[in-house]
PDB file of C-alpha atoms in Angstrom:
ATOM      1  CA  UNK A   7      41.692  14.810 -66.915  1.00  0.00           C
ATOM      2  CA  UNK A   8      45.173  15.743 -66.238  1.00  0.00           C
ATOM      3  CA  UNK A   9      46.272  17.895 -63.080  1.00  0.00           C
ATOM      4  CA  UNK A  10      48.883  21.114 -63.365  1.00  0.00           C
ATOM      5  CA  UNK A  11      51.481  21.110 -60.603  1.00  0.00           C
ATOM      6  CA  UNK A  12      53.072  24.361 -59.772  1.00  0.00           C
ATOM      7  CA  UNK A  13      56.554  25.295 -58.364  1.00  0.00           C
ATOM      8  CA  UNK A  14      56.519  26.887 -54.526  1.00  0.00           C
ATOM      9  CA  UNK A  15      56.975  30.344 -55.450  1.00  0.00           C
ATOM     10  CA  UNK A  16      55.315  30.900 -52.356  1.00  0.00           C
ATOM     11  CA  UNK A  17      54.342  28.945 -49.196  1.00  0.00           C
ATOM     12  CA  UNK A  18      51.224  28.842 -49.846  1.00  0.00           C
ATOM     13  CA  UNK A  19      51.560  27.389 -53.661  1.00  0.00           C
ATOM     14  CA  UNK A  20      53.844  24.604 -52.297  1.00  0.00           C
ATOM     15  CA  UNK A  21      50.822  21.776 -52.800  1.00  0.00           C
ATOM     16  CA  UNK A  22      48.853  23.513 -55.369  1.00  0.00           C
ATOM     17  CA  UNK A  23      47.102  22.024 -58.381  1.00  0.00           C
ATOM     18  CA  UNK A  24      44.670  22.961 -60.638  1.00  0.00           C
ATOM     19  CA  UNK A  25      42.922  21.228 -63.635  1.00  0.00           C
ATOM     20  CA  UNK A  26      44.985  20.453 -67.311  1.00  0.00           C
ATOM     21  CA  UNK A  27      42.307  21.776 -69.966  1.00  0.00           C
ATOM     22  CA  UNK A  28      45.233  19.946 -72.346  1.00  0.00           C
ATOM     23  CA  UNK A  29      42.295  17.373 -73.739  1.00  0.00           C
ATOM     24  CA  UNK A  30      39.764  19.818 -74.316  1.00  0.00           C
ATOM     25  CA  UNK A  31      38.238  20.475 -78.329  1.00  0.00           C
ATOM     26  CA  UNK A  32      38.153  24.501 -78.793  1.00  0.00           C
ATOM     27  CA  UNK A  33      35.098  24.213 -80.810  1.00  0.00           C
ATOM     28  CA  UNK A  34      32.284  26.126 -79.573  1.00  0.00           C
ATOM     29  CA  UNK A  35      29.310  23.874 -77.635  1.00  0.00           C
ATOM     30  CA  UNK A  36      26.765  22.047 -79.693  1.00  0.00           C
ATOM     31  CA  UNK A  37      23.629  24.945 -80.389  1.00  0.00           C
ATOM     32  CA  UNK A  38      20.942  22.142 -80.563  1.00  0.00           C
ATOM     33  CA  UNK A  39      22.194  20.836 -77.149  1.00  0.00           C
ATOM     34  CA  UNK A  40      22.492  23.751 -75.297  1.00  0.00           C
ATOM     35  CA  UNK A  41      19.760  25.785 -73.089  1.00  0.00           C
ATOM     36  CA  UNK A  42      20.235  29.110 -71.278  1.00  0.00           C
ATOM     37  CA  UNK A  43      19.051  28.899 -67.893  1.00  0.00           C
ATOM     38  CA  UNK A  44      18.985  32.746 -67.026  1.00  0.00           C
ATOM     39  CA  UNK A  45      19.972  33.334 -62.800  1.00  0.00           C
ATOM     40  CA  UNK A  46      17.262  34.501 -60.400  1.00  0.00           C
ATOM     41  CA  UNK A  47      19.737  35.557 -57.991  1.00  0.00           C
ATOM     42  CA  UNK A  48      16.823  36.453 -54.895  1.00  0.00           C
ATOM     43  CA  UNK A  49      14.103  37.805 -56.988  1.00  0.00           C
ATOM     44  CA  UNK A  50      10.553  35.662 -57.268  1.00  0.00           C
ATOM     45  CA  UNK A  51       8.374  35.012 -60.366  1.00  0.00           C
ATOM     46  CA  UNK A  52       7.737  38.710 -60.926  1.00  0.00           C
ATOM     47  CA  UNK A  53      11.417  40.011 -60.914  1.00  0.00           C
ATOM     48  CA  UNK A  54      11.119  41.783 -57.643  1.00  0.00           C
ATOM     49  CA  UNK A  55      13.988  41.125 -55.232  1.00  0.00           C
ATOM     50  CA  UNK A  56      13.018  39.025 -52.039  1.00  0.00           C
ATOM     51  CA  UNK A  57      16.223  38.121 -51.171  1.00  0.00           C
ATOM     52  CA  UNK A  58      18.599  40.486 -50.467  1.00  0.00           C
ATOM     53  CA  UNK A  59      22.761  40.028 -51.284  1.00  0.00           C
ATOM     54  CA  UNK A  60      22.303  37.313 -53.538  1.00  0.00           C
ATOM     55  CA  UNK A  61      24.499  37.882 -56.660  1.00  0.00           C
ATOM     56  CA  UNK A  62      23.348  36.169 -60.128  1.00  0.00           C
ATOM     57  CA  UNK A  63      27.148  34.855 -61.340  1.00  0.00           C
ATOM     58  CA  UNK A  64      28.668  34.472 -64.612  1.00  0.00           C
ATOM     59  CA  UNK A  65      26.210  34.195 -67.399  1.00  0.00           C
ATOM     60  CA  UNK A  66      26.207  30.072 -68.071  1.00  0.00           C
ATOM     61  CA  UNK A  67      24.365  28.034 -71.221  1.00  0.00           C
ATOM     62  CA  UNK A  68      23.085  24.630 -69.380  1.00  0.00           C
ATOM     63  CA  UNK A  69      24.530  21.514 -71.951  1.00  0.00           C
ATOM     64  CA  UNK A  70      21.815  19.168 -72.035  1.00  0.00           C
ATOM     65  CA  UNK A  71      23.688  15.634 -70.781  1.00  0.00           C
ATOM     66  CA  UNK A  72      21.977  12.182 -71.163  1.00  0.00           C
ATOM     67  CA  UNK A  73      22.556  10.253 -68.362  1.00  0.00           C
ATOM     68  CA  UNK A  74      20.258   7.512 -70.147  1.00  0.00           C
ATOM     69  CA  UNK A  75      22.374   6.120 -72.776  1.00  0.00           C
ATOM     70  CA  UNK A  76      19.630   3.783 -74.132  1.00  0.00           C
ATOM     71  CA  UNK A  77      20.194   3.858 -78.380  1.00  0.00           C
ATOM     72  CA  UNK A  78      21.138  -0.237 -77.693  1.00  0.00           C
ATOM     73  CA  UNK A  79      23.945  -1.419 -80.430  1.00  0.00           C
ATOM     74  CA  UNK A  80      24.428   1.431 -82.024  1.00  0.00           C
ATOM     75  CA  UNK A  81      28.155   2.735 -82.987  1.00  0.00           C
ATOM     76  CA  UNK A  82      29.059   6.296 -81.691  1.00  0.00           C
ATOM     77  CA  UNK A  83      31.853   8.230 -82.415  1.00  0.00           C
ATOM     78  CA  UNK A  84      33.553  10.487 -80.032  1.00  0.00           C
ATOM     79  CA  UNK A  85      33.462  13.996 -81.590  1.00  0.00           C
ATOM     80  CA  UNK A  86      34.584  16.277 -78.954  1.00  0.00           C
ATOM     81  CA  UNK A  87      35.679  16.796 -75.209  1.00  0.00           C
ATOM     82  CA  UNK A  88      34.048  19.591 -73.786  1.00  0.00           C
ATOM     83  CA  UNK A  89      34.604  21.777 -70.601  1.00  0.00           C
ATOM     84  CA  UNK A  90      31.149  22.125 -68.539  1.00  0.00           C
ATOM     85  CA  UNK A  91      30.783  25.221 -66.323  1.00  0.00           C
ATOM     86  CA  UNK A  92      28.017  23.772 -64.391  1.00  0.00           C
ATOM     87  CA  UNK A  93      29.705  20.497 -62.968  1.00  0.00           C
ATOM     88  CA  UNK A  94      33.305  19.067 -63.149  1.00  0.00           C
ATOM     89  CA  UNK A  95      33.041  16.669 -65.272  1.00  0.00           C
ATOM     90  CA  UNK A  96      34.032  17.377 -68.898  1.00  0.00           C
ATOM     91  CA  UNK A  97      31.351  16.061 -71.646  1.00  0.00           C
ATOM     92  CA  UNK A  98      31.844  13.995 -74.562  1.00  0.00           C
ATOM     93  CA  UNK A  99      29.781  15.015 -77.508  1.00  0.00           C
ATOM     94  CA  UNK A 100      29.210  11.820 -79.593  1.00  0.00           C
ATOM     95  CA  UNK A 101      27.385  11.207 -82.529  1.00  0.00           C
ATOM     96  CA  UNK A 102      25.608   7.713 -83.269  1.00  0.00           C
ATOM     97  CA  UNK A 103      25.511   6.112 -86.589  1.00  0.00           C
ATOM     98  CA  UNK A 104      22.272   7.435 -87.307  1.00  0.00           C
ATOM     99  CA  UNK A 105      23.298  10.854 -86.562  1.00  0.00           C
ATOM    100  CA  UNK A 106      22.270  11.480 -83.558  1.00  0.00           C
ATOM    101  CA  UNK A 107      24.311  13.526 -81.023  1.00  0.00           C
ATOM    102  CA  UNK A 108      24.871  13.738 -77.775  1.00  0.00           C
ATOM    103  CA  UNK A 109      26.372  15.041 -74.301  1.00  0.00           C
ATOM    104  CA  UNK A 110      27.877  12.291 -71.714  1.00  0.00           C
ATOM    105  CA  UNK A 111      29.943  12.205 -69.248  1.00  0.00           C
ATOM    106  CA  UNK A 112      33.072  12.027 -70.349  1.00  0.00           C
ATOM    107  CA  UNK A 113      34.986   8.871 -68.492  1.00  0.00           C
ATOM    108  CA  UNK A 114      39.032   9.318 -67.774  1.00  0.00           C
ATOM    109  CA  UNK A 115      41.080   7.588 -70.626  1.00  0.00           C
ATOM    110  CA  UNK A 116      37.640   8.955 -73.571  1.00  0.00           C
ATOM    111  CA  UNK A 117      39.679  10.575 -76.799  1.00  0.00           C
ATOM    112  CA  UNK A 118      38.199  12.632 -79.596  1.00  0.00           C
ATOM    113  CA  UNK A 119      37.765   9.785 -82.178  1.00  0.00           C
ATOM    114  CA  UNK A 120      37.018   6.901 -79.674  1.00  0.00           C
ATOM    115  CA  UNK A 121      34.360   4.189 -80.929  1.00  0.00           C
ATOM    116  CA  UNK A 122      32.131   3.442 -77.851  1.00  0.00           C
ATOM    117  CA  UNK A 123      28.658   1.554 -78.277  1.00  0.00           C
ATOM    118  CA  UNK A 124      25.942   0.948 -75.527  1.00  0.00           C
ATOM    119  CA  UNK A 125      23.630  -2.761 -75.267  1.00  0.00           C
ATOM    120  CA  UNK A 126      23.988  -5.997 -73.596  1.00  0.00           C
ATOM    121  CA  UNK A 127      26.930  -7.655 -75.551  1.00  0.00           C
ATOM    122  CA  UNK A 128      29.373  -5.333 -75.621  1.00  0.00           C
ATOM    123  CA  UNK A 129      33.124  -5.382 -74.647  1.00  0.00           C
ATOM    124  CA  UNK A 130      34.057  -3.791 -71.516  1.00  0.00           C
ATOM    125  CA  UNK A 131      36.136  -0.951 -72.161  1.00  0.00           C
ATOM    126  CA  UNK A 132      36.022   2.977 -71.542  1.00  0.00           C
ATOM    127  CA  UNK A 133      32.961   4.537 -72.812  1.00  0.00           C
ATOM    128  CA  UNK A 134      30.951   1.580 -73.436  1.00  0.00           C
ATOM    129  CA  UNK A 135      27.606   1.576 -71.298  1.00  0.00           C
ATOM    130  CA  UNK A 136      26.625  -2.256 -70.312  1.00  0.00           C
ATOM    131  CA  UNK A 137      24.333  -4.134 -67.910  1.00  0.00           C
ATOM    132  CA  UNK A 138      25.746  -4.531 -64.211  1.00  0.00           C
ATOM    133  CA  UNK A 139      25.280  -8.306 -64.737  1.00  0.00           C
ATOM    134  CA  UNK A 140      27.477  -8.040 -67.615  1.00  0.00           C
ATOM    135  CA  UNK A 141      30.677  -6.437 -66.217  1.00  0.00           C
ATOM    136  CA  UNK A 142      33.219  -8.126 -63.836  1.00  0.00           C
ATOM    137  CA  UNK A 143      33.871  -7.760 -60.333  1.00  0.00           C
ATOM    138  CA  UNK A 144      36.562  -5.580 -59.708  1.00  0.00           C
ATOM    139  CA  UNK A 145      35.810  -2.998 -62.345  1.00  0.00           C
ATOM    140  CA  UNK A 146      35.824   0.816 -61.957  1.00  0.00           C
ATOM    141  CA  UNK A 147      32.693   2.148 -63.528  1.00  0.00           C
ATOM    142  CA  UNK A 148      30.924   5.929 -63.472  1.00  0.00           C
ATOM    143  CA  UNK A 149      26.753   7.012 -63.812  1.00  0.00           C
ATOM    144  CA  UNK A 150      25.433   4.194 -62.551  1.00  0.00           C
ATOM    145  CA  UNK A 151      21.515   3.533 -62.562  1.00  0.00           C
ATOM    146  CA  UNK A 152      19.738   3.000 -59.458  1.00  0.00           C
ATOM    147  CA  UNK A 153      16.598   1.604 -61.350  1.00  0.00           C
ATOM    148  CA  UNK A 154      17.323   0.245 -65.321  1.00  0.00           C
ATOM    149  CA  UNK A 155      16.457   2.856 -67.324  1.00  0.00           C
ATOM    150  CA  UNK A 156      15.932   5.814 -64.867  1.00  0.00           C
ATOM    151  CA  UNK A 157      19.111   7.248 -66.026  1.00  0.00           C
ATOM    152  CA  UNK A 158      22.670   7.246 -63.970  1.00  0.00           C
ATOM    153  CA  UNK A 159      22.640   8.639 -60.645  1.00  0.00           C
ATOM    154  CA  UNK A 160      25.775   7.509 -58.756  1.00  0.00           C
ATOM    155  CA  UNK A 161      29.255   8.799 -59.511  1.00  0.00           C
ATOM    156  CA  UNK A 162      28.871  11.457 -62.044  1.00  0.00           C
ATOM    157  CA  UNK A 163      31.041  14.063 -60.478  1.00  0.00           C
ATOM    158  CA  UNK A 164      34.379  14.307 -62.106  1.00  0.00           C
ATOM    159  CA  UNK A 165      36.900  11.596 -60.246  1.00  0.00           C
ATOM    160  CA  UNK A 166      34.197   9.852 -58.702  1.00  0.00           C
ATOM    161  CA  UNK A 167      33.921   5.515 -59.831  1.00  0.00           C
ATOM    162  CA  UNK A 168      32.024   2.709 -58.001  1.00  0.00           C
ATOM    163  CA  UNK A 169      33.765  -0.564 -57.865  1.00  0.00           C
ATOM    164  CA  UNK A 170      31.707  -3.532 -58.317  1.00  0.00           C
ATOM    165  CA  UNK A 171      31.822  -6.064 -55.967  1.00  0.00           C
ATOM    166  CA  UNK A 172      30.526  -9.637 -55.819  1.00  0.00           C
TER     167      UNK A 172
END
């Protein structure tokens, strides 16, 4: 994910920057993976308001994400790089060899066409998912698991890593 730099126009623009949607696919989101949530915005169970000046926000369509990445040694193709309105991360929808598809988290360096696989023997490299055991010291890595198999909880915001240490 790139960053836009803008020219001081103004005082107040002198530092400014804002995120490049440069890598992004314009295709619409994947229908099978995507859920609208609708906004309660103060009111309970039976649509009364109990909560006075709460505003509901932009109408949003949760992407389902899986955080899991457990089909072991199976080839997945990157198909897209998707904006996310409800976290700053951008997804990656990929589809397996068996034609499954999916939302991750997109890691920095992922491209539409990428090859990334998920099991014990894999090569280290951006996108594959591998045992903690199995990756050097030293190494910047994103959604890690707290528990195997509970699904990744640590660093999943966008520009967030964890560096393994011995």
């Amino acid at each position: 994910m790139g960053l836009k730099t803008y020219r001081p126009i103004t005082p107040s623009q002198r530092f400014k920057t804002s995120a490049d949607f440069s890598e992004i696919t314009v295709d619409k989101p994947y229908k099978k993976l995507t859920v609208y949530i609708p906004q309660r915005a103060g009111r309970n169970n039976l649509g009364r308001l109990t909560m006075r000046r709460r505003g509901a926000g932009h109408k949003k369509c949760y992407r389902v994400v899986s955080f899991k990445r457990d089909l072991f040694n199976l080839n997945a193709k990157v198909e897209s790089i998707e904006y996310d309105p409800n976290r700053s991360a951008r997804l990656a929808l990929i589809c397996y060899e068996n034609g499954i598809r999916r939302y991750i988290l997109a890691p920095d360096g992922l491209k539409v066409g990428d090859k990334i696989t998920e099991g014990e023997n894999v090569p280290v490299k951006v996108g594959n998912a591998l045992p903690l055991n199995k990756i050097p010291v030293g190494t910047m890595i994103h959604n890690v698991e707290m528990h195997p198999g509970k699904g990744g909880q640590l660093a999943r915001s966008a520009g967030t890593f964890c560096q393994l240490s011995g």
